[in-house]
């Protein structure tokens, strides 16, 4: 094996390449068309983002890797998605960004020059075999990469070969907590382009929920109906965007009491509820995050309605608390007051004061939303969880009640019911705009909506 071949990612069953084949593969190729010259979708907004980051670290080298492939099993890798900070700063979101690194080099008294180190398209001459032999990076295996000139036109960033980077010293977003925190906090307020992308994700997600309702008759017949639901939504996510923004939760019956139920291997029962928590991630990597709890019969039973309407009242109280200057935690507190008082009215709690209601709610009622489903998670508490809301922030409001099937503090008729209602909102100058309002939330609205979609299918 040649030195060049030894560096390739070649399968264990691949045959050696003869000198004759190597020569034959090196020529006879028509020049391919450029990847494109219109720039990334975020081409106009990324320079300002890099400038904001630059201003926080004058004179320091900043290193933001896209990330590496991770093995799923043996010689199969997980599908690659670039790190959110890298995508935010470069606008590059494709699977071809494996291993690439953005470096902000100190330039001038306080500024930086951005340099993108990448693995350019491999040449097809001079004995280079990568383009047809390398299973991880070869063009004939995973698709064409941009050359340096094409990448510069796409991004507006000076580009250099990845193998010229070496091991630079500086702040690395993968290991430097202060840089990772800064990148999270810079993303707390979304620009207009980001809000548009999030609305697109919400709109595609709405279509996915409609697909699921239409598919319920088939899903009810399948022994793993939850998987059927997951698959139907996943089809919409892959057809319209990059895929799902997180693992879909399709939880029927008591499975809805498991907050992150992603096994999705249960049967559906017409007498029970389906909690569907799902979001489409756009090609630009912005994700929606919506939950609806639906009666599989098409109509809520009296006890299902009772639980659902308490959660809805909590969500309405939370949404009403959203406005610039309000504490981030205010909407959660408002919703939990409603939940605690409702549980006391039911006789489940003796007193709505205190935190005993948390036995039945388990978690907080929302989070920031953006490139990550739980966006800006490395931001400091004083700027996020203990901070105040600002115009342009996008977040979820998602109270829930999770009444465990084995909870003896509950009357028998309430056990095994899980309800969550989750919507995406953008903070405005005077309050908040409901981005996911196309999906009904009221009992009557859901029943009517489901009825129309199921009738269309019939």
C-alpha positions as a Python dict, from the first residue, in 0.01 Angstrom:
ca = {
    (1, 'X'): (0, 0, 0),
    (2, 'X'): (134, 344, -91),
    (3, 'X'): (187, 617, 171),
    (4, 'X'): (-102, 809, 18),
    (5, 'X'): (-331, 507, 36),
    (6, 'X'): (-243, 442, 399),
    (7, 'X'): (-388, 780, 493),
    (8, 'X'): (-723, 707, 327),
    (9, 'X'): (-1031, 578, 502),
    (10, 'X'): (-1051, 254, 307),
    (11, 'X'): (-1275, -40, 389),
    (12, 'X'): (-1117, -362, 506),
    (13, 'X'): (-1252, -551, 204),
    (14, 'X'): (-1130, -305, -60),
    (15, 'X'): (-891, -448, -318),
    (16, 'X'): (-553, -284, -385),
    (17, 'X'): (-540, -38, -676),
    (18, 'X'): (-307, -126, -957),
    (19, 'X'): (-79, 134, -1109),
    (20, 'X'): (-274, 99, -1432),
    (21, 'X'): (-606, 171, -1261),
    (22, 'X'): (-454, 464, -1072),
    (23, 'X'): (-337, 620, -1400),
    (24, 'X'): (-673, 549, -1562),
    (25, 'X'): (-863, 718, -1277),
    (26, 'X'): (-643, 1028, -1289),
    (27, 'X'): (-764, 1161, -1622),
    (28, 'X'): (-1063, 1202, -1850),
    (29, 'X'): (-1284, 1409, -1621),
    (30, 'X'): (-1490, 1707, -1738),
    (31, 'X'): (-1452, 2010, -1508),
    (32, 'X'): (-1752, 2013, -1275),
    (33, 'X'): (-1968, 2316, -1214),
    (34, 'X'): (-1891, 2535, -913),
    (35, 'X'): (-2079, 2458, -596),
    (36, 'X'): (-2239, 2801, -622),
    (37, 'X'): (-2155, 3166, -593),
    (38, 'X'): (-2468, 3305, -429),
    (39, 'X'): (-2334, 3267, -77),
    (40, 'X'): (-2488, 3089, 218),
    (41, 'X'): (-2838, 3185, 325),
    (42, 'X'): (-2685, 3375, 618),
    (43, 'X'): (-2417, 3546, 407),
    (44, 'X'): (-2539, 3898, 487),
    (45, 'X'): (-2568, 3855, 864),
    (46, 'X'): (-2262, 3651, 961),
    (47, 'X'): (-2005, 3938, 935),
    (48, 'X'): (-2189, 4132, 1206),
    (49, 'X'): (-2202, 3822, 1426),
    (50, 'X'): (-1827, 3770, 1394),
    (51, 'X'): (-1767, 4137, 1469),
    (52, 'X'): (-1968, 4113, 1793),
    (53, 'X'): (-1763, 3812, 1902),
    (54, 'X'): (-1439, 3985, 1803),
    (55, 'X'): (-1519, 4284, 2021),
    (56, 'X'): (-1542, 4062, 2330),
    (57, 'X'): (-1192, 3912, 2292),
    (58, 'X'): (-952, 4179, 2159),
    (59, 'X'): (-607, 4046, 2072),
    (60, 'X'): (-694, 3679, 2129),
    (61, 'X'): (-707, 3399, 1874),
    (62, 'X'): (-1053, 3237, 1871),
    (63, 'X'): (-1099, 2885, 1739),
    (64, 'X'): (-1445, 2751, 1653),
    (65, 'X'): (-1445, 2395, 1514),
    (66, 'X'): (-1732, 2249, 1314),
    (67, 'X'): (-1679, 1914, 1485),
    (68, 'X'): (-1580, 1564, 1382),
    (69, 'X'): (-1764, 1253, 1274),
    (70, 'X'): (-1869, 1015, 1551),
    (71, 'X'): (-1887, 641, 1500),
    (72, 'X'): (-2233, 490, 1529),
    (73, 'X'): (-2125, 131, 1485),
    (74, 'X'): (-1813, -27, 1336),
    (75, 'X'): (-1750, 163, 1009),
    (76, 'X'): (-2079, 358, 1010),
    (77, 'X'): (-2082, 718, 1134),
    (78, 'X'): (-2367, 918, 1273),
    (79, 'X'): (-2509, 1177, 1033),
    (80, 'X'): (-2298, 1490, 1075),
    (81, 'X'): (-2436, 1824, 1188),
    (82, 'X'): (-2193, 2113, 1242),
    (83, 'X'): (-2165, 2274, 1583),
    (84, 'X'): (-2425, 2547, 1628),
    (85, 'X'): (-2168, 2819, 1703),
    (86, 'X'): (-1976, 2734, 1385),
    (87, 'X'): (-2296, 2743, 1179),
    (88, 'X'): (-2398, 3076, 1338),
    (89, 'X'): (-2064, 3240, 1257),
    (90, 'X'): (-2014, 3100, 906),
    (91, 'X'): (-2362, 3022, 773),
    (92, 'X'): (-2232, 2679, 670),
    (93, 'X'): (-2465, 2398, 774),
    (94, 'X'): (-2394, 2101, 548),
    (95, 'X'): (-2261, 1755, 618),
    (96, 'X'): (-1951, 1844, 416),
    (97, 'X'): (-1823, 2066, 700),
    (98, 'X'): (-1670, 1773, 887),
    (99, 'X'): (-1345, 1875, 1056),
    (100, 'X'): (-1349, 2234, 933),
    (101, 'X'): (-1239, 2512, 1167),
    (102, 'X'): (-1313, 2885, 1182),
    (103, 'X'): (-1029, 3088, 1329),
    (104, 'X'): (-1055, 3455, 1421),
    (105, 'X'): (-698, 3582, 1401),
    (106, 'X'): (-613, 3907, 1588),
    (107, 'X'): (-578, 4187, 1335),
    (108, 'X'): (-514, 4553, 1406),
    (109, 'X'): (-550, 4714, 1747),
    (110, 'X'): (-875, 4538, 1847),
    (111, 'X'): (-1019, 4347, 1550),
    (112, 'X'): (-990, 4002, 1398),
    (113, 'X'): (-961, 3850, 1053),
    (114, 'X'): (-1174, 3543, 995),
    (115, 'X'): (-1000, 3247, 828),
    (116, 'X'): (-1188, 2929, 744),
    (117, 'X'): (-971, 2619, 740),
    (118, 'X'): (-1131, 2345, 535),
    (119, 'X'): (-1069, 2024, 350),
    (120, 'X'): (-1103, 2138, -12),
    (121, 'X'): (-1216, 1922, -297),
    (122, 'X'): (-951, 1658, -361),
    (123, 'X'): (-766, 1673, -695),
    (124, 'X'): (-811, 1393, -946),
    (125, 'X'): (-457, 1391, -1078),
    (126, 'X'): (-102, 1313, -961),
    (127, 'X'): (-195, 979, -812),
    (128, 'X'): (-448, 1120, -565),
    (129, 'X'): (-692, 842, -477),
    (130, 'X'): (-906, 1013, -213),
    (131, 'X'): (-1182, 1119, -451),
    (132, 'X'): (-1276, 761, -538),
    (133, 'X'): (-1135, 551, -249),
    (134, 'X'): (-1185, 740, 77),
    (135, 'X'): (-1516, 629, 233),
    (136, 'X'): (-1534, 920, 477),
    (137, 'X'): (-1425, 1214, 265),
    (138, 'X'): (-1403, 1096, -94),
    (139, 'X'): (-1616, 1283, -345),
    (140, 'X'): (-1749, 964, -502),
    (141, 'X'): (-1851, 834, -159),
    (142, 'X'): (-2002, 1137, 17),
    (143, 'X'): (-2034, 1409, -249),
    (144, 'X'): (-1841, 1703, -386),
    (145, 'X'): (-1674, 1954, -155),
    (146, 'X'): (-1605, 2315, -249),
    (147, 'X'): (-1257, 2419, -349),
    (148, 'X'): (-1099, 2716, -172),
    (149, 'X'): (-1217, 2977, -423),
    (150, 'X'): (-1574, 2845, -421),
    (151, 'X'): (-1579, 2841, -40),
    (152, 'X'): (-1463, 3202, -28),
    (153, 'X'): (-1741, 3307, -267),
    (154, 'X'): (-1997, 3115, -59),
    (155, 'X'): (-1898, 3263, 275),
    (156, 'X'): (-1712, 3590, 214),
    (157, 'X'): (-1441, 3448, 445),
    (158, 'X'): (-1077, 3392, 353),
    (159, 'X'): (-1024, 3018, 320),
    (160, 'X'): (-716, 2803, 366),
    (161, 'X'): (-638, 2433, 360),
    (162, 'X'): (-717, 2245, 680),
    (163, 'X'): (-381, 2069, 674),
    (164, 'X'): (-208, 2410, 699),
    (165, 'X'): (-371, 2488, 1035),
    (166, 'X'): (-154, 2266, 1252),
    (167, 'X'): (-227, 2292, 1624),
    (168, 'X'): (-298, 2659, 1688),
    (169, 'X'): (-304, 2800, 2038),
    (170, 'X'): (-588, 3022, 2151),
    (171, 'X'): (-938, 3004, 2292),
    (172, 'X'): (-1116, 2699, 2154),
    (173, 'X'): (-1496, 2691, 2172),
    (174, 'X'): (-1482, 2317, 2236),
    (175, 'X'): (-1278, 2351, 2555),
    (176, 'X'): (-1286, 2716, 2665),
    (177, 'X'): (-1584, 2783, 2889),
    (178, 'X'): (-1564, 3162, 2861),
    (179, 'X'): (-1574, 3152, 2481),
    (180, 'X'): (-1857, 2896, 2479),
    (181, 'X'): (-2053, 3116, 2720),
    (182, 'X'): (-1999, 3425, 2505),
    (183, 'X'): (-2120, 3241, 2194),
    (184, 'X'): (-2434, 3130, 2378),
    (185, 'X'): (-2510, 3477, 2510),
    (186, 'X'): (-2459, 3642, 2171),
    (187, 'X'): (-2734, 3416, 2037),
    (188, 'X'): (-2991, 3498, 2306),
    (189, 'X'): (-3154, 3771, 2093),
    (190, 'X'): (-3241, 3662, 1740),
    (191, 'X'): (-3204, 3888, 1438),
    (192, 'X'): (-3486, 3922, 1185),
    (193, 'X'): (-3339, 3656, 957),
    (194, 'X'): (-3325, 3406, 1242),
    (195, 'X'): (-3687, 3473, 1335),
    (196, 'X'): (-3783, 3405, 973),
    (197, 'X'): (-3599, 3073, 984),
    (198, 'X'): (-3768, 2977, 1309),
    (199, 'X'): (-4108, 3064, 1166),
    (200, 'X'): (-4029, 2843, 868),
    (201, 'X'): (-3942, 2559, 1106),
    (202, 'X'): (-4270, 2613, 1291),
    (203, 'X'): (-4469, 2613, 966),
    (204, 'X'): (-4312, 2284, 853),
    (205, 'X'): (-4376, 2138, 1198),
    (206, 'X'): (-4741, 2240, 1175),
    (207, 'X'): (-4765, 2046, 849),
    (208, 'X'): (-4602, 1748, 1021),
    (209, 'X'): (-4864, 1750, 1297),
    (210, 'X'): (-5136, 1756, 1033),
    (211, 'X'): (-4970, 1457, 863),
    (212, 'X'): (-4978, 1270, 1194),
    (213, 'X'): (-5350, 1324, 1249),
    (214, 'X'): (-5425, 1202, 897),
    (215, 'X'): (-5214, 893, 969),
    (216, 'X'): (-5385, 803, 1297),
    (217, 'X'): (-5617, 534, 1152),
    (218, 'X'): (-5316, 340, 1020),
    (219, 'X'): (-5114, 404, 1336),
    (220, 'X'): (-5396, 273, 1556),
    (221, 'X'): (-5386, -55, 1366),
    (222, 'X'): (-5011, -108, 1405),
    (223, 'X'): (-4866, -292, 1709),
    (224, 'X'): (-4609, -13, 1744),
    (225, 'X'): (-4826, 281, 1657),
    (226, 'X'): (-4596, 526, 1831),
    (227, 'X'): (-4324, 433, 1582),
    (228, 'X'): (-4568, 490, 1297),
    (229, 'X'): (-4632, 840, 1429),
    (230, 'X'): (-4259, 906, 1463),
    (231, 'X'): (-4200, 790, 1107),
    (232, 'X'): (-4478, 1001, 959),
    (233, 'X'): (-4343, 1315, 1126),
    (234, 'X'): (-3987, 1224, 1032),
    (235, 'X'): (-4084, 1203, 666),
    (236, 'X'): (-4210, 1562, 673),
    (237, 'X'): (-3896, 1676, 858),
    (238, 'X'): (-3659, 1521, 604),
    (239, 'X'): (-3867, 1628, 304),
    (240, 'X'): (-3889, 1993, 412),
    (241, 'X'): (-3570, 2045, 614),
    (242, 'X'): (-3258, 1884, 753),
    (243, 'X'): (-3460, 1644, 968),
    (244, 'X'): (-3597, 1660, 1318),
    (245, 'X'): (-3440, 1909, 1556),
    (246, 'X'): (-3441, 1647, 1834),
    (247, 'X'): (-3566, 1294, 1889),
    (248, 'X'): (-3942, 1287, 1844),
    (249, 'X'): (-4151, 1205, 2151),
    (250, 'X'): (-4459, 1006, 2046),
    (251, 'X'): (-4599, 900, 2383),
    (252, 'X'): (-4936, 735, 2417),
    (253, 'X'): (-5121, 663, 2740),
    (254, 'X'): (-4899, 644, 3047),
    (255, 'X'): (-4587, 684, 2830),
    (256, 'X'): (-4677, 1054, 2825),
    (257, 'X'): (-4576, 1066, 3192),
    (258, 'X'): (-4214, 996, 3088),
    (259, 'X'): (-4077, 1339, 2999),
    (260, 'X'): (-3837, 1226, 2727),
    (261, 'X'): (-4008, 913, 2599),
    (262, 'X'): (-3826, 845, 2270),
    (263, 'X'): (-3850, 466, 2263),
    (264, 'X'): (-4180, 511, 2081),
    (265, 'X'): (-4250, 140, 2072),
    (266, 'X'): (-4599, 137, 2219),
    (267, 'X'): (-4939, 53, 2077),
    (268, 'X'): (-5202, 326, 2047),
    (269, 'X'): (-5535, 296, 2227),
    (270, 'X'): (-5835, 495, 2106),
    (271, 'X'): (-5939, 563, 2465),
    (272, 'X'): (-5608, 728, 2553),
    (273, 'X'): (-5419, 1046, 2469),
    (274, 'X'): (-5116, 1090, 2244),
    (275, 'X'): (-4850, 1339, 2354),
    (276, 'X'): (-4653, 1440, 2046),
    (277, 'X'): (-4345, 1660, 2104),
    (278, 'X'): (-4169, 1719, 1773),
    (279, 'X'): (-3992, 1983, 1567),
    (280, 'X'): (-3863, 2021, 1213),
    (281, 'X'): (-3508, 2153, 1177),
    (282, 'X'): (-3463, 2370, 868),
    (283, 'X'): (-3173, 2333, 626),
    (284, 'X'): (-3024, 2632, 808),
    (285, 'X'): (-3044, 2428, 1134),
    (286, 'X'): (-3308, 2631, 1319),
    (287, 'X'): (-3562, 2410, 1493),
    (288, 'X'): (-3919, 2436, 1610),
    (289, 'X'): (-4032, 2269, 1933),
    (290, 'X'): (-4405, 2208, 1962),
    (291, 'X'): (-4613, 1971, 2173),
    (292, 'X'): (-4977, 1881, 2136),
    (293, 'X'): (-5169, 1626, 2341),
    (294, 'X'): (-5439, 1470, 2125),
    (295, 'X'): (-5731, 1236, 2200),
    (296, 'X'): (-5678, 927, 1987),
    (297, 'X'): (-6055, 885, 1954),
    (298, 'X'): (-6084, 1239, 1821),
    (299, 'X'): (-6267, 1360, 2132),
    (300, 'X'): (-6155, 1417, 2490),
    (301, 'X'): (-6319, 1217, 2767),
    (302, 'X'): (-6442, 1422, 3067),
    (303, 'X'): (-6137, 1341, 3281),
    (304, 'X'): (-5897, 1402, 2989),
    (305, 'X'): (-6065, 1737, 2931),
    (306, 'X'): (-6030, 1820, 3302),
    (307, 'X'): (-5654, 1767, 3299),
    (308, 'X'): (-5603, 1927, 2958),
    (309, 'X'): (-5791, 2246, 3044),
    (310, 'X'): (-5588, 2297, 3361),
    (311, 'X'): (-5263, 2271, 3163),
    (312, 'X'): (-5402, 2505, 2897),
    (313, 'X'): (-5497, 2762, 3164),
    (314, 'X'): (-5142, 2740, 3298),
    (315, 'X'): (-4999, 2795, 2952),
    (316, 'X'): (-5225, 3097, 2893),
    (317, 'X'): (-5105, 3248, 3221),
    (318, 'X'): (-4745, 3187, 3121),
    (319, 'X'): (-4787, 3344, 2777),
    (320, 'X'): (-4954, 3649, 2933),
    (321, 'X'): (-4643, 3703, 3146),
    (322, 'X'): (-4409, 3738, 2847),
    (323, 'X'): (-4286, 4092, 2779),
    (324, 'X'): (-3954, 4279, 2757),
    (325, 'X'): (-3817, 4347, 3103),
    (326, 'X'): (-4003, 4062, 3270),
    (327, 'X'): (-3796, 3806, 3453),
    (328, 'X'): (-3731, 3496, 3244),
    (329, 'X'): (-3877, 3284, 3524),
    (330, 'X'): (-4200, 3487, 3549),
    (331, 'X'): (-4388, 3283, 3289),
    (332, 'X'): (-4301, 2959, 3468),
    (333, 'X'): (-4412, 3097, 3804),
    (334, 'X'): (-4740, 3221, 3655),
    (335, 'X'): (-4819, 2883, 3504),
    (336, 'X'): (-4727, 2691, 3816),
    (337, 'X'): (-4955, 2908, 4031),
    (338, 'X'): (-5245, 2800, 3809),
    (339, 'X'): (-5140, 2434, 3828),
    (340, 'X'): (-5101, 2439, 4208),
    (341, 'X'): (-5437, 2606, 4261),
    (342, 'X'): (-5603, 2359, 4025),
    (343, 'X'): (-5451, 2060, 4203),
    (344, 'X'): (-5574, 2203, 4533),
    (345, 'X'): (-5925, 2248, 4387),
    (346, 'X'): (-5918, 1880, 4285),
    (347, 'X'): (-5817, 1781, 4638),
    (348, 'X'): (-5484, 1643, 4522),
    (349, 'X'): (-5299, 1909, 4722),
    (350, 'X'): (-5413, 2038, 5059),
    (351, 'X'): (-5252, 2377, 5001),
    (352, 'X'): (-5144, 2545, 4674),
    (353, 'X'): (-4855, 2721, 4849),
    (354, 'X'): (-4507, 2572, 4850),
    (355, 'X'): (-4359, 2343, 4587),
    (356, 'X'): (-4542, 2013, 4638),
    (357, 'X'): (-4707, 2060, 4297),
    (358, 'X'): (-4370, 1971, 4144),
    (359, 'X'): (-4444, 1603, 4210),
    (360, 'X'): (-4685, 1632, 3916),
    (361, 'X'): (-4504, 1887, 3694),
    (362, 'X'): (-4142, 1769, 3731),
    (363, 'X'): (-3965, 2031, 3518),
    (364, 'X'): (-3956, 2394, 3414),
    (365, 'X'): (-4208, 2536, 3169),
    (366, 'X'): (-3993, 2655, 2881),
    (367, 'X'): (-3657, 2743, 2734),
    (368, 'X'): (-3485, 2949, 2465),
    (369, 'X'): (-3517, 2819, 2109),
    (370, 'X'): (-3296, 2861, 1803),
    (371, 'X'): (-3016, 2660, 1644),
    (372, 'X'): (-3046, 2421, 1939),
    (373, 'X'): (-3375, 2303, 2077),
    (374, 'X'): (-3251, 2407, 2423),
    (375, 'X'): (-3072, 2709, 2284),
    (376, 'X'): (-2801, 2917, 2450),
    (377, 'X'): (-2761, 2657, 2726),
    (378, 'X'): (-2408, 2770, 2818),
    (379, 'X'): (-2518, 3127, 2892),
    (380, 'X'): (-2463, 3246, 3249),
    (381, 'X'): (-2762, 3227, 3482),
    (382, 'X'): (-2765, 3604, 3528),
    (383, 'X'): (-2813, 3659, 3154),
    (384, 'X'): (-3060, 3376, 3094),
    (385, 'X'): (-3242, 3187, 3371),
    (386, 'X'): (-3214, 3473, 3621),
    (387, 'X'): (-3212, 3744, 3355),
    (388, 'X'): (-3488, 3946, 3192),
    (389, 'X'): (-3661, 3899, 2859),
    (390, 'X'): (-3565, 4112, 2560),
    (391, 'X'): (-3738, 4186, 2231),
    (392, 'X'): (-3624, 3935, 1970),
    (393, 'X'): (-3580, 3639, 2201),
    (394, 'X'): (-3758, 3320, 2094),
    (395, 'X'): (-3868, 3072, 2356),
    (396, 'X'): (-4114, 2796, 2435),
    (397, 'X'): (-4392, 2792, 2692),
    (398, 'X'): (-4470, 2430, 2781),
    (399, 'X'): (-4638, 2352, 3113),
    (400, 'X'): (-4738, 1994, 3174),
    (401, 'X'): (-4901, 1757, 3418),
    (402, 'X'): (-4757, 1408, 3447),
    (403, 'X'): (-4986, 1196, 3662),
    (404, 'X'): (-4794, 874, 3708),
    (405, 'X'): (-4985, 547, 3674),
    (406, 'X'): (-4859, 423, 4010),
    (407, 'X'): (-4909, 743, 4211),
    (408, 'X'): (-5129, 664, 4512),
    (409, 'X'): (-5173, 1034, 4596),
    (410, 'X'): (-5401, 1061, 4292),
    (411, 'X'): (-5755, 937, 4243),
    (412, 'X'): (-5760, 630, 4019),
    (413, 'X'): (-5923, 809, 3726),
    (414, 'X'): (-5634, 1057, 3699),
    (415, 'X'): (-5351, 806, 3708),
    (416, 'X'): (-5161, 747, 3385),
    (417, 'X'): (-5260, 1074, 3217),
    (418, 'X'): (-4984, 1297, 3081),
    (419, 'X'): (-5055, 1632, 2916),
    (420, 'X'): (-4813, 1891, 2782),
    (421, 'X'): (-4895, 2189, 2561),
    (422, 'X'): (-4596, 2363, 2407),
    (423, 'X'): (-4579, 2661, 2175),
    (424, 'X'): (-4304, 2879, 2027),
    (425, 'X'): (-4314, 3254, 2079),
    (426, 'X'): (-4101, 3556, 1989),
    (427, 'X'): (-4083, 3843, 2237),
    (428, 'X'): (-4207, 4169, 2084),
    (429, 'X'): (-4197, 4530, 2200),
    (430, 'X'): (-4527, 4490, 2385),
    (431, 'X'): (-4552, 4121, 2469),
    (432, 'X'): (-4502, 3809, 2259),
    (433, 'X'): (-4619, 3676, 1922),
    (434, 'X'): (-4740, 3319, 1905),
    (435, 'X'): (-4546, 3163, 1617),
    (436, 'X'): (-4725, 2828, 1634),
    (437, 'X'): (-5080, 2960, 1648),
    (438, 'X'): (-5181, 2768, 1334),
    (439, 'X'): (-5210, 2459, 1552),
    (440, 'X'): (-5521, 2472, 1772),
    (441, 'X'): (-5482, 2452, 2149),
    (442, 'X'): (-5833, 2453, 2294),
    (443, 'X'): (-6032, 2136, 2348),
    (444, 'X'): (-6297, 2234, 2094),
    (445, 'X'): (-6037, 2360, 1850),
    (446, 'X'): (-5841, 2034, 1862),
    (447, 'X'): (-6151, 1818, 1823),
    (448, 'X'): (-6273, 2019, 1525),
    (449, 'X'): (-5925, 2024, 1365),
    (450, 'X'): (-5882, 1650, 1404),
    (451, 'X'): (-6230, 1587, 1268),
    (452, 'X'): (-6162, 1790, 953),
    (453, 'X'): (-5826, 1621, 885),
    (454, 'X'): (-5962, 1271, 940),
    (455, 'X'): (-6260, 1344, 716),
    (456, 'X'): (-6021, 1470, 443),
    (457, 'X'): (-5836, 1140, 464),
    (458, 'X'): (-6155, 939, 438),
}
